[in-house]
CSV table of C-alpha atoms and ligand atoms in Angstrom, one decimal:
chain,number,residue,atom,x,y,z
S,27,UNK,CA,60.0,125.4,178.5
S,28,UNK,CA,61.9,127.0,176.0
S,29,UNK,CA,61.0,130.7,174.8
S,30,UNK,CA,59.3,131.3,171.3
S,31,UNK,CA,60.7,132.4,168.8
S,32,UNK,CA,59.4,135.3,166.7
S,33,UNK,CA,59.1,135.3,163.2
S,34,UNK,CA,58.3,138.3,161.2
S,35,UNK,CA,56.8,137.8,157.2
S,36,UNK,CA,56.6,141.0,155.4
S,37,UNK,CA,55.1,140.5,152.1
S,38,UNK,CA,54.5,141.9,148.5
S,39,UNK,CA,52.6,141.3,146.2
S,40,UNK,CA,49.3,138.9,144.9
S,41,UNK,CA,46.7,137.4,147.0
S,42,UNK,CA,48.9,134.0,146.8
S,43,UNK,CA,51.0,135.6,148.6
S,44,UNK,CA,49.4,136.8,151.7
S,45,UNK,CA,48.1,133.4,151.8
S,46,UNK,CA,51.2,131.3,152.0
S,47,UNK,CA,52.0,133.7,154.6
S,48,UNK,CA,49.9,132.1,156.2
S,49,UNK,CA,51.0,128.5,155.0
S,50,UNK,CA,54.2,130.1,156.5
S,51,UNK,CA,53.7,131.3,159.9
S,52,UNK,CA,50.3,127.7,160.2
S,53,UNK,CA,54.0,125.5,159.4
S,54,UNK,CA,56.8,127.4,161.8
S,55,UNK,CA,54.2,127.7,164.4
S,56,UNK,CA,54.4,123.2,164.9
S,57,UNK,CA,58.9,124.6,165.5
S,58,UNK,CA,57.9,126.9,167.7
S,59,UNK,CA,57.4,130.3,166.2
S,60,UNK,CA,55.0,133.3,166.9
S,61,UNK,CA,54.3,136.0,165.0
S,62,UNK,CA,55.6,139.4,165.3
S,63,UNK,CA,54.5,142.6,163.6
S,64,UNK,CA,57.7,143.8,164.2
S,65,UNK,CA,60.8,142.6,162.3
S,66,UNK,CA,63.3,143.9,165.0
S,67,UNK,CA,63.2,141.9,167.5
S,68,UNK,CA,62.2,138.7,165.2
S,69,UNK,CA,64.9,136.1,165.4
S,70,UNK,CA,62.9,134.7,162.5
S,71,UNK,CA,62.2,137.5,158.9
S,72,UNK,CA,60.7,136.1,155.5
S,73,UNK,CA,61.2,138.6,152.9
S,74,UNK,CA,58.2,137.2,150.8
S,75,UNK,CA,58.9,138.8,147.6
S,76,UNK,CA,56.9,139.6,144.2
S,77,UNK,CA,58.5,139.5,140.8
S,78,UNK,CA,55.6,140.8,138.6
S,79,UNK,CA,56.1,143.9,138.5
S,80,UNK,CA,58.5,146.9,138.4
S,81,UNK,CA,62.4,147.4,140.7
S,82,UNK,CA,61.4,144.5,142.6
S,83,UNK,CA,64.3,142.3,142.4
S,84,UNK,CA,65.8,146.6,143.7
S,85,UNK,CA,63.3,146.8,146.2
S,86,UNK,CA,64.6,143.0,147.7
S,87,UNK,CA,67.7,144.4,147.8
S,88,UNK,CA,67.6,147.2,149.7
S,89,UNK,CA,65.2,145.6,152.1
S,90,UNK,CA,67.8,144.0,152.8
S,91,UNK,CA,70.3,145.9,153.5
S,92,UNK,CA,68.4,147.3,156.3
S,93,UNK,CA,67.3,144.1,157.7
S,94,UNK,CA,71.4,143.3,157.4
S,95,UNK,CA,71.6,146.4,159.9
S,96,UNK,CA,68.4,145.2,162.1
S,97,UNK,CA,70.5,141.4,162.6
S,98,UNK,CA,74.0,143.1,163.5
S,99,UNK,CA,72.2,145.1,166.3
S,100,UNK,CA,70.2,142.2,167.6
S,101,UNK,CA,74.0,140.5,167.4
S,102,UNK,CA,75.2,142.8,170.0
S,103,UNK,CA,72.5,141.8,172.1
S,104,UNK,CA,73.6,138.2,171.9
S,105,UNK,CA,70.9,137.7,169.9
S,106,UNK,CA,71.2,135.1,166.3
S,107,UNK,CA,68.4,136.6,163.5
S,108,UNK,CA,68.5,134.4,160.6
S,109,UNK,CA,66.5,136.2,157.1
S,110,UNK,CA,64.8,134.0,154.6
S,111,UNK,CA,64.0,135.4,150.7
S,112,UNK,CA,61.1,133.5,149.4
S,113,UNK,CA,58.3,134.0,146.9
S,114,UNK,CA,59.2,135.2,143.5
S,115,UNK,CA,61.7,136.6,143.2
S,116,UNK,CA,63.4,133.6,144.4
S,117,UNK,CA,62.8,131.0,142.9
S,118,UNK,CA,63.7,134.0,139.4
S,119,UNK,CA,66.4,134.2,141.4
S,120,UNK,CA,67.7,132.6,144.0
S,121,UNK,CA,71.6,131.9,142.7
S,122,UNK,CA,71.3,135.9,142.3
S,123,UNK,CA,70.4,136.5,145.9
S,124,UNK,CA,72.8,134.2,147.4
S,125,UNK,CA,76.0,136.0,145.9
S,126,UNK,CA,74.6,139.4,146.4
S,127,UNK,CA,73.5,139.3,149.3
S,128,UNK,CA,75.6,137.5,151.6
S,129,UNK,CA,73.1,138.7,155.2
S,130,UNK,CA,70.3,135.8,153.2
S,131,UNK,CA,70.8,132.6,155.2
S,132,UNK,CA,68.1,130.8,153.6
S,133,UNK,CA,66.9,131.5,149.6
S,134,UNK,CA,62.9,129.0,149.3
S,135,UNK,CA,60.6,128.8,146.2
S,136,UNK,CA,57.2,129.1,146.4
S,137,UNK,CA,57.3,125.2,145.9
S,138,UNK,CA,58.9,124.5,149.2
S,139,UNK,CA,57.1,126.1,151.9
S,140,UNK,CA,56.6,123.3,153.2
S,141,UNK,CA,60.9,121.9,153.5
S,142,UNK,CA,62.0,125.4,155.3
S,143,UNK,CA,61.5,123.4,158.7
S,144,UNK,CA,65.1,121.3,157.5
S,145,UNK,CA,66.4,124.7,155.3
S,146,UNK,CA,66.7,126.5,158.1
S,147,UNK,CA,68.3,124.1,160.0
S,148,UNK,CA,70.5,123.2,157.0
S,149,UNK,CA,71.4,126.7,156.9
S,150,UNK,CA,72.1,126.7,160.7
S,151,UNK,CA,74.6,123.3,160.3
S,152,UNK,CA,75.4,124.6,156.5
S,153,UNK,CA,75.6,127.6,155.8
S,154,UNK,CA,73.9,128.6,153.8
S,155,UNK,CA,69.8,127.1,152.4
S,156,UNK,CA,68.8,127.2,148.2
S,157,UNK,CA,65.0,125.6,147.4
S,158,UNK,CA,64.1,126.7,144.5
S,159,UNK,CA,62.9,123.4,143.0
S,160,UNK,CA,59.6,122.5,141.0
S,161,UNK,CA,58.7,118.8,142.5
S,162,UNK,CA,55.2,119.3,140.7
S,163,UNK,CA,54.1,115.7,142.0
S,164,UNK,CA,54.3,116.9,145.4
S,165,UNK,CA,53.1,121.5,144.8
S,166,UNK,CA,50.6,121.2,146.9
S,167,UNK,CA,52.0,119.4,149.4
S,168,UNK,CA,53.2,122.9,151.2
S,169,UNK,CA,49.5,122.6,152.7
S,170,UNK,CA,48.2,121.8,156.3
S,171,UNK,CA,45.5,122.2,157.0
S,172,UNK,CA,45.9,125.0,158.8
S,173,UNK,CA,45.0,124.4,162.8
S,174,UNK,CA,41.7,125.2,164.4
S,175,UNK,CA,43.7,128.5,166.3
S,176,UNK,CA,45.2,129.5,162.6
S,177,UNK,CA,42.0,129.2,161.5
S,178,UNK,CA,40.2,130.7,164.5
S,179,UNK,CA,42.7,134.4,163.9
S,180,UNK,CA,41.1,134.3,159.7
S,181,UNK,CA,38.2,135.4,161.0
S,182,UNK,CA,35.3,135.6,158.7
S,183,UNK,CA,36.6,135.2,155.6
S,184,UNK,CA,39.2,133.3,154.0
S,185,UNK,CA,41.3,132.3,150.6
S,186,UNK,CA,41.5,128.5,150.0
S,187,UNK,CA,43.9,127.7,147.2
S,188,UNK,CA,42.7,125.6,144.4
S,189,UNK,CA,44.8,125.8,141.5
S,190,UNK,CA,48.9,127.1,141.2
S,191,UNK,CA,50.6,127.9,138.0
S,192,UNK,CA,49.9,129.8,134.6
S,193,UNK,CA,50.3,127.7,130.7
S,194,UNK,CA,48.9,130.8,129.1
S,195,UNK,CA,52.6,132.3,129.2
S,196,UNK,CA,51.0,136.2,128.1
S,197,UNK,CA,54.5,138.0,127.2
S,198,UNK,CA,54.9,140.8,129.2
S,199,UNK,CA,54.6,137.5,132.3
S,200,UNK,CA,56.8,136.2,135.0
S,201,UNK,CA,54.7,134.4,136.4
S,202,UNK,CA,55.1,130.8,134.2
S,203,UNK,CA,59.0,130.7,134.3
S,204,UNK,CA,57.9,131.6,138.9
S,205,UNK,CA,55.3,129.6,139.7
S,206,UNK,CA,55.7,126.8,136.8
S,207,UNK,CA,53.2,124.3,135.4
S,208,UNK,CA,49.2,124.2,136.0
S,209,UNK,CA,47.8,122.7,138.7
S,210,UNK,CA,45.2,121.8,140.4
S,211,UNK,CA,43.8,120.4,143.2
S,212,UNK,CA,41.6,117.7,144.1
S,213,UNK,CA,37.8,118.6,145.0
S,214,UNK,CA,37.9,116.7,147.7
S,215,UNK,CA,40.7,118.6,149.5
S,216,UNK,CA,39.4,120.7,148.4
S,217,UNK,CA,36.3,120.3,150.3
S,218,UNK,CA,37.6,119.3,153.2
S,219,UNK,CA,39.1,122.1,153.5
S,220,UNK,CA,36.4,124.3,153.3
S,221,UNK,CA,33.7,122.4,156.0
S,222,UNK,CA,36.8,122.4,157.7
S,223,UNK,CA,37.1,126.9,157.8
S,224,UNK,CA,33.7,126.6,157.9
S,225,UNK,CA,33.3,124.7,161.4
S,226,UNK,CA,35.9,126.8,162.0
S,227,UNK,CA,33.0,130.2,161.6
S,228,UNK,CA,34.2,130.6,158.3
S,229,UNK,CA,31.5,132.1,155.6
S,230,UNK,CA,33.3,134.2,153.0
S,231,UNK,CA,35.5,131.9,150.9
S,232,UNK,CA,37.7,132.8,148.0
S,233,UNK,CA,38.9,130.1,145.7
S,234,UNK,CA,42.0,131.9,144.3
S,235,UNK,CA,45.2,130.2,141.5
S,236,UNK,CA,47.4,132.6,139.0
S,237,UNK,CA,45.1,131.2,136.2
S,238,UNK,CA,42.2,130.9,138.7
S,239,UNK,CA,39.6,129.7,136.1
S,240,UNK,CA,41.5,127.1,134.4
S,241,UNK,CA,40.9,124.7,137.5
S,242,UNK,CA,40.7,121.5,136.4
S,243,UNK,CA,40.5,118.8,139.4
S,244,UNK,CA,40.2,115.3,140.4
S,245,UNK,CA,36.5,115.3,140.6
S,246,UNK,CA,35.0,112.6,142.9
S,247,UNK,CA,34.0,111.0,139.8
S,248,UNK,CA,37.4,110.7,139.2
S,249,UNK,CA,37.4,113.4,136.5
S,250,UNK,CA,38.3,116.6,135.8
S,251,UNK,CA,36.0,119.4,137.6
S,252,UNK,CA,36.1,123.0,135.9
S,253,UNK,CA,35.5,125.4,138.1
S,254,UNK,CA,32.4,126.1,138.1
S,255,UNK,CA,31.2,122.7,139.6
S,256,UNK,CA,33.7,123.2,142.3
S,257,UNK,CA,32.4,126.5,143.0
S,258,UNK,CA,27.9,124.4,143.2
S,259,UNK,CA,30.1,121.0,145.1
S,260,UNK,CA,31.5,124.0,148.2
S,261,UNK,CA,28.4,125.5,147.5
S,262,UNK,CA,26.0,123.2,149.0
S,263,UNK,CA,28.7,123.2,152.8
S,264,UNK,CA,26.5,124.4,155.5
S,265,UNK,CA,27.9,127.5,157.2
S,266,UNK,CA,29.3,128.7,153.3
S,267,UNK,CA,27.0,132.0,152.4
S,268,UNK,CA,29.5,133.5,150.5
S,269,UNK,CA,32.0,132.4,147.3
S,270,UNK,CA,34.3,134.5,145.5
S,271,UNK,CA,37.4,133.6,143.6
S,272,UNK,CA,40.4,135.1,141.8
S,273,UNK,CA,42.2,136.0,139.0
S,274,UNK,CA,41.0,134.1,135.9
S,275,UNK,CA,41.5,134.4,131.9
S,276,UNK,CA,39.1,136.1,130.1
S,277,UNK,CA,39.4,132.5,128.3
S,278,UNK,CA,38.9,130.3,130.9
S,279,UNK,CA,34.7,131.6,131.2
S,280,UNK,CA,33.6,128.2,130.2
S,281,UNK,CA,29.6,127.5,129.4
S,282,UNK,CA,30.2,126.1,134.0
S,283,UNK,CA,31.4,129.6,134.9
S,284,UNK,CA,28.7,131.3,133.7
S,285,UNK,CA,26.6,128.8,135.0
S,286,UNK,CA,26.9,129.3,138.1
S,287,UNK,CA,27.0,132.3,138.0
S,288,UNK,CA,23.4,132.3,137.0
S,289,UNK,CA,22.0,129.5,139.6
S,290,UNK,CA,24.2,130.4,143.0
S,291,UNK,CA,23.1,133.3,145.1
S,292,UNK,CA,26.9,132.6,147.2
S,293,UNK,CA,28.7,133.7,144.5
S,294,UNK,CA,29.4,137.3,144.3
S,295,UNK,CA,29.0,138.9,141.2
S,296,UNK,CA,31.8,140.6,141.2
S,297,UNK,CA,34.5,139.2,138.9
S,298,UNK,CA,38.0,140.0,138.3
S,299,UNK,CA,38.6,139.4,135.2
S,300,UNK,CA,42.1,141.2,133.3
S,301,UNK,CA,42.1,142.1,129.9
S,302,UNK,CA,45.6,144.6,129.9
S,303,UNK,CA,45.0,145.9,126.6
S,304,UNK,CA,41.5,147.1,124.4
S,305,UNK,CA,44.0,146.9,121.0
S,306,UNK,CA,43.7,143.5,119.2
S,307,UNK,CA,47.5,144.9,118.6
S,308,UNK,CA,48.7,144.9,121.2
S,309,UNK,CA,46.9,141.4,122.1
S,310,UNK,CA,48.2,139.4,120.0
S,311,UNK,CA,51.6,141.0,121.4
S,312,UNK,CA,50.9,140.3,124.4
S,313,UNK,CA,50.1,136.4,123.4
S,314,UNK,CA,46.5,137.3,125.6
S,315,UNK,CA,44.7,134.8,123.5
S,316,UNK,CA,41.4,136.9,122.3
S,317,UNK,CA,40.3,139.9,121.2
S,318,UNK,CA,38.7,142.7,122.9
S,319,UNK,CA,35.6,141.9,121.4
S,320,UNK,CA,35.9,138.2,122.7
S,321,UNK,CA,36.2,139.6,126.3
S,322,UNK,CA,33.3,141.8,125.3
S,323,UNK,CA,31.4,138.4,124.3
S,324,UNK,CA,33.2,137.4,127.6
S,325,UNK,CA,31.6,140.5,129.6
S,326,UNK,CA,27.9,139.9,128.0
S,327,UNK,CA,27.3,136.3,129.4
S,328,UNK,CA,28.2,137.2,132.0
S,329,UNK,CA,25.7,139.4,132.9
S,330,UNK,CA,23.0,138.4,131.2
S,331,UNK,CA,24.3,134.9,133.5
S,332,UNK,CA,23.8,137.1,136.3
S,333,UNK,CA,22.3,141.3,136.0
S,334,UNK,CA,23.6,142.5,138.8
S,335,UNK,CA,27.5,141.9,138.4
S,336,UNK,CA,30.3,143.3,138.4
S,337,UNK,CA,33.9,143.4,137.1
S,338,UNK,CA,37.8,144.4,138.0
S,339,UNK,CA,40.3,144.1,135.3
S,340,UNK,CA,43.5,144.6,135.0
S,341,UNK,CA,45.2,146.8,132.2
S,342,UNK,CA,48.8,147.8,131.4
S,343,UNK,CA,50.1,150.6,129.6
S,344,UNK,CA,52.9,151.0,127.0
S,345,UNK,CA,53.5,148.2,126.0
S,346,UNK,CA,55.9,147.2,123.8
S,347,UNK,CA,55.0,149.3,120.0
S,348,UNK,CA,51.7,150.3,121.5
S,349,UNK,CA,50.4,153.5,119.6
S,350,UNK,CA,48.1,156.4,120.1
S,351,UNK,CA,45.5,154.6,118.4
S,352,UNK,CA,46.4,151.0,120.5
S,353,UNK,CA,45.4,153.3,123.3
S,354,UNK,CA,42.4,154.3,122.9
S,355,UNK,CA,40.7,151.4,122.3
S,356,UNK,CA,41.4,150.3,126.1
S,357,UNK,CA,40.3,153.4,126.6
S,358,UNK,CA,37.1,152.9,124.7
S,359,UNK,CA,36.8,149.1,126.1
S,360,UNK,CA,36.8,150.9,129.7
S,361,UNK,CA,34.4,152.8,128.7
S,362,UNK,CA,32.3,150.5,127.1
S,363,UNK,CA,31.9,147.8,130.3
S,364,UNK,CA,32.5,150.6,133.0
S,365,UNK,CA,33.9,148.9,135.8
S,366,UNK,CA,33.4,148.3,139.9
S,367,UNK,CA,37.3,149.0,139.8
S,368,UNK,CA,40.3,148.1,138.5
S,369,UNK,CA,44.4,148.1,138.8
S,370,UNK,CA,46.8,149.5,135.7
S,371,UNK,CA,50.4,148.9,135.9
S,372,UNK,CA,52.9,150.8,134.0
S,373,UNK,CA,55.0,148.0,131.2
S,374,UNK,CA,58.3,146.9,132.6
S,375,UNK,CA,60.2,144.4,130.8
S,376,UNK,CA,60.8,141.4,133.0
S,377,UNK,CA,63.5,138.9,132.9
S,378,UNK,CA,62.8,135.5,131.5
S,379,UNK,CA,59.3,136.4,128.8
S,380,UNK,CA,59.5,137.7,125.8
S,381,UNK,CA,58.7,141.2,125.3
S,382,UNK,CA,62.0,141.6,127.2
S,383,UNK,CA,63.0,141.0,124.1
S,384,UNK,CA,60.6,143.7,122.3
S,385,UNK,CA,62.3,146.8,121.1
S,386,UNK,CA,59.5,149.2,120.8
S,387,UNK,CA,59.8,150.7,123.8
S,388,UNK,CA,57.0,153.8,125.1
S,389,UNK,CA,58.5,157.0,126.2
S,390,UNK,CA,58.3,157.1,129.8
S,391,UNK,CA,56.5,160.8,129.4
S,392,UNK,CA,53.6,159.2,126.6
S,393,UNK,CA,53.5,156.0,129.0
S,394,UNK,CA,52.8,158.0,133.1
S,395,UNK,CA,50.5,160.5,130.7
S,396,UNK,CA,48.9,157.9,129.6
S,397,UNK,CA,48.5,156.1,132.7
S,398,UNK,CA,46.7,159.2,134.0
S,399,UNK,CA,44.5,160.0,131.4
S,400,UNK,CA,43.6,156.1,132.1
S,401,UNK,CA,43.6,156.0,136.0
S,402,UNK,CA,41.1,158.9,136.3
S,403,UNK,CA,39.2,157.0,133.7
S,404,UNK,CA,39.1,155.0,136.0
S,405,UNK,CA,38.7,156.8,139.1
S,406,UNK,CA,35.6,158.3,137.7
S,407,UNK,CA,34.0,155.3,137.1
S,408,UNK,CA,34.5,153.3,140.5
S,409,UNK,CA,33.0,156.9,141.9
S,410,UNK,CA,30.6,156.6,140.1
S,411,UNK,CA,29.7,153.1,141.0
S,412,UNK,CA,29.6,153.8,144.6
S,413,UNK,CA,27.6,156.4,144.0
S,414,UNK,CA,24.7,155.2,142.9
S,415,UNK,CA,24.9,152.3,146.2
S,416,UNK,CA,23.3,155.3,147.7
S,417,UNK,CA,19.3,154.9,148.8
S,418,UNK,CA,19.8,151.2,147.7
S,419,UNK,CA,19.5,148.7,150.2
S,420,UNK,CA,22.4,145.6,149.7
S,421,UNK,CA,23.2,142.1,151.4
S,422,UNK,CA,26.8,142.8,154.4
S,423,UNK,CA,28.7,140.5,155.6
S,424,UNK,CA,29.7,141.9,159.1
S,425,UNK,CA,32.9,141.0,159.4
S,426,UNK,CA,34.8,142.7,162.5
S,427,UNK,CA,33.7,146.6,165.2
S,428,UNK,CA,34.8,148.9,163.4
S,429,UNK,CA,38.0,152.2,164.2
S,430,UNK,CA,34.9,154.5,165.1
S,431,UNK,CA,33.1,153.4,168.8
S,432,UNK,CA,29.8,151.6,168.0
S,433,UNK,CA,30.4,150.4,165.0
S,434,UNK,CA,30.4,147.5,162.8
S,435,UNK,CA,32.0,147.0,159.2
S,436,UNK,CA,31.8,144.8,156.8
S,437,UNK,CA,31.0,144.0,152.9
S,438,UNK,CA,29.8,144.3,150.3
S,439,UNK,CA,28.7,142.0,147.0
S,440,UNK,CA,31.5,143.8,145.6
S,441,UNK,CA,33.5,144.2,148.7
S,442,UNK,CA,33.0,147.2,149.0
S,443,UNK,CA,33.4,148.6,153.3
S,444,UNK,CA,30.3,149.2,154.7
S,445,UNK,CA,30.0,150.6,158.3
S,446,UNK,CA,26.6,151.1,160.1
S,447,UNK,CA,25.7,151.8,163.9
S,448,UNK,CA,25.1,148.2,165.0
S,449,UNK,CA,25.9,145.5,168.0
S,450,UNK,CA,28.6,143.5,167.6
S,451,UNK,CA,26.5,139.9,168.2
S,452,UNK,CA,26.1,140.1,164.6
S,453,UNK,CA,29.5,140.0,162.5
S,454,UNK,CA,29.1,136.3,161.1
S,455,UNK,CA,26.1,137.4,158.8
S,456,UNK,CA,24.7,139.2,157.2
S,457,UNK,CA,22.1,141.9,157.6
S,458,UNK,CA,20.2,144.4,154.7
S,459,UNK,CA,22.0,147.3,154.5
S,460,UNK,CA,20.2,150.9,153.4
S,461,UNK,CA,23.4,152.8,152.5
S,462,UNK,CA,22.5,156.9,152.9
S,463,UNK,CA,26.5,157.6,152.2
S,464,UNK,CA,29.7,158.0,150.7
S,465,UNK,CA,33.1,158.3,152.9
S,466,UNK,CA,35.0,158.2,150.1
S,467,UNK,CA,35.6,153.6,149.2
S,468,UNK,CA,33.1,153.8,152.5
S,469,UNK,CA,29.3,152.6,152.6
S,470,UNK,CA,27.5,154.0,155.9
S,471,UNK,CA,23.9,153.1,156.0
S,472,UNK,CA,21.9,151.7,158.6
S,473,UNK,CA,20.6,148.2,159.4
S,474,UNK,CA,17.6,147.9,156.9
S,475,UNK,CA,14.1,146.8,159.8
S,476,UNK,CA,12.6,143.3,160.2
S,477,UNK,CA,13.2,140.8,157.9
S,478,UNK,CA,13.9,143.1,154.5
S,479,UNK,CA,14.7,140.8,150.9
S,480,UNK,CA,18.3,142.1,150.2
S,481,UNK,CA,17.1,144.2,146.9
S,482,UNK,CA,19.7,143.0,143.9
S,483,UNK,CA,21.5,146.3,142.5
S,484,UNK,CA,21.8,146.6,138.9
S,485,UNK,CA,24.2,147.6,137.5
S,486,UNK,CA,22.9,148.6,134.5
S,487,UNK,CA,22.1,151.8,135.7
S,488,UNK,CA,25.2,153.6,135.5
S,489,UNK,CA,26.5,155.9,133.5
S,490,UNK,CA,29.1,155.0,132.4
S,491,UNK,CA,27.7,150.7,132.2
S,492,UNK,CA,26.3,149.3,128.2
S,493,UNK,CA,23.1,147.8,128.4
S,494,UNK,CA,23.2,143.6,129.7
G,2,LIG,N1,54.8,145.0,133.4
G,2,LIG,C1,53.2,145.4,134.4
G,2,LIG,N2,52.3,144.9,134.3
G,2,LIG,C2,52.5,143.3,134.1
G,2,LIG,N3,52.0,142.5,135.0
G,2,LIG,C3,51.9,141.6,135.1
G,2,LIG,N4,53.8,140.9,134.5
G,2,LIG,C4,53.7,142.7,134.7
G,2,LIG,C5,54.1,143.8,133.8
G,2,LIG,N5,55.6,142.8,132.9
G,2,LIG,C6,50.5,143.0,135.9
G,2,LIG,C7,49.4,142.1,134.9
G,2,LIG,C8,48.6,141.5,135.8
G,2,LIG,C9,49.0,141.8,137.1
G,2,LIG,C10,48.5,140.5,138.0
G,2,LIG,O1,49.7,142.4,137.2
G,2,LIG,O2,48.4,143.3,135.0
G,2,LIG,O3,47.4,141.3,135.4
G,3,LIG,FE1,50.8,136.1,133.9
G,3,LIG,FE2,49.0,135.6,131.5
G,3,LIG,FE3,49.2,133.3,133.5
G,3,LIG,FE4,47.7,135.8,134.2
G,3,LIG,S1,47.7,134.6,132.5
G,3,LIG,S2,49.1,134.7,135.4
G,3,LIG,S3,49.1,137.2,133.3
G,3,LIG,S4,50.7,134.3,132.3
């Protein structure tokens, strides 16, 4: 039998890319590839790129420069190393990559990963291959069900793609251009994947999609189902104890989703709903299709539905034309909502979306200063949120042994890592844990004795949070 070939994937960016990387590993495993953590001894290296923020393509070219050195070394040792560029930079700049980087054998966009084996064969016989079409009809064709072995290596928690692409066209964002129009997978296919994962020991599912709550996949009744109904359906699958979804848009938080949060204990009370800015003027220029008050109302409705719910968000500072006043509106919104965590970025023009044409650029110093101020505020809220856990008893789903001998680690409903001294036999189970200490972002506690019901933790106790 021939030796297995080694595959190294370097992934940047969002959860969708992490998930796609797993799928590429699954697809190529059927071709005799096994994954290796190092690029040096790989026969195939895939750069799974992200185009969403600053300097994405420059990073790819400098990484390709490093890979050229490794490939030349391999060639001197009589070994062939193939190099693939995948992901959203491949989608957006495919031709340019082929032109500028002769080291690359295959350029493949996110909709074409199921063609990787053919593209590699094509590169071998004809030189180089480029595939960045949008064959919408088989957008999910690269999703063969993962093998039992692949599932096992993923442990307790797994992502499942439910929709791809986005029709929102926020004026700063490349996603509608790189990932194409919004397409949802049928309910039955998703339920099959979740059942298979549950049968193999997965207890937590995160449904992912670029605009996940725009989900409208075909239900068993032939009608489009909203995300809330899909969640309700999946919550009934034996073995699934936790459900999450990411990333959502405030405009697509509909009644079905609110009701799912109200009714499903499996649906975790931690929601990532990006708002980007607290200023209506900037939200308008961003083409977000919602105001700051619309967003506040969405948060209020979710809080009413589930009292222990907490939020995270994305923010962009320094969008073209953002004044000091606009930025203060963002700070005020953050103060008012009280986040358990959030990501904040400096605006960076991307090729494609219309904001790149806007001329009123905010100076680099101003952007830096705003980013620091916003991040300080968010950090203080996150610390307050974590500190407020001390002394409470919360449910933890245990995932794996910790680095410290004798300890195991899991996650709370709010995704905080929680460490306890306990037997690894309870990995895969949910146990109530009394939180005693906080070490950076990790909680340390002890298993609550006996069949204690975990106390719901109320975010309304936080100093930064306005009442639900
Ligand atoms: N500049 C800065 N941040 C951006 N994001 C998306 N596009 C840009 C851009 N051009 C941020 C948004 C989005 C997150 C995934 O990345 O906040 O929600
Ligand atoms: Fe991009 Fe806006 Fe779609 Fe999110 S909702 S993926 S920011 S266009």
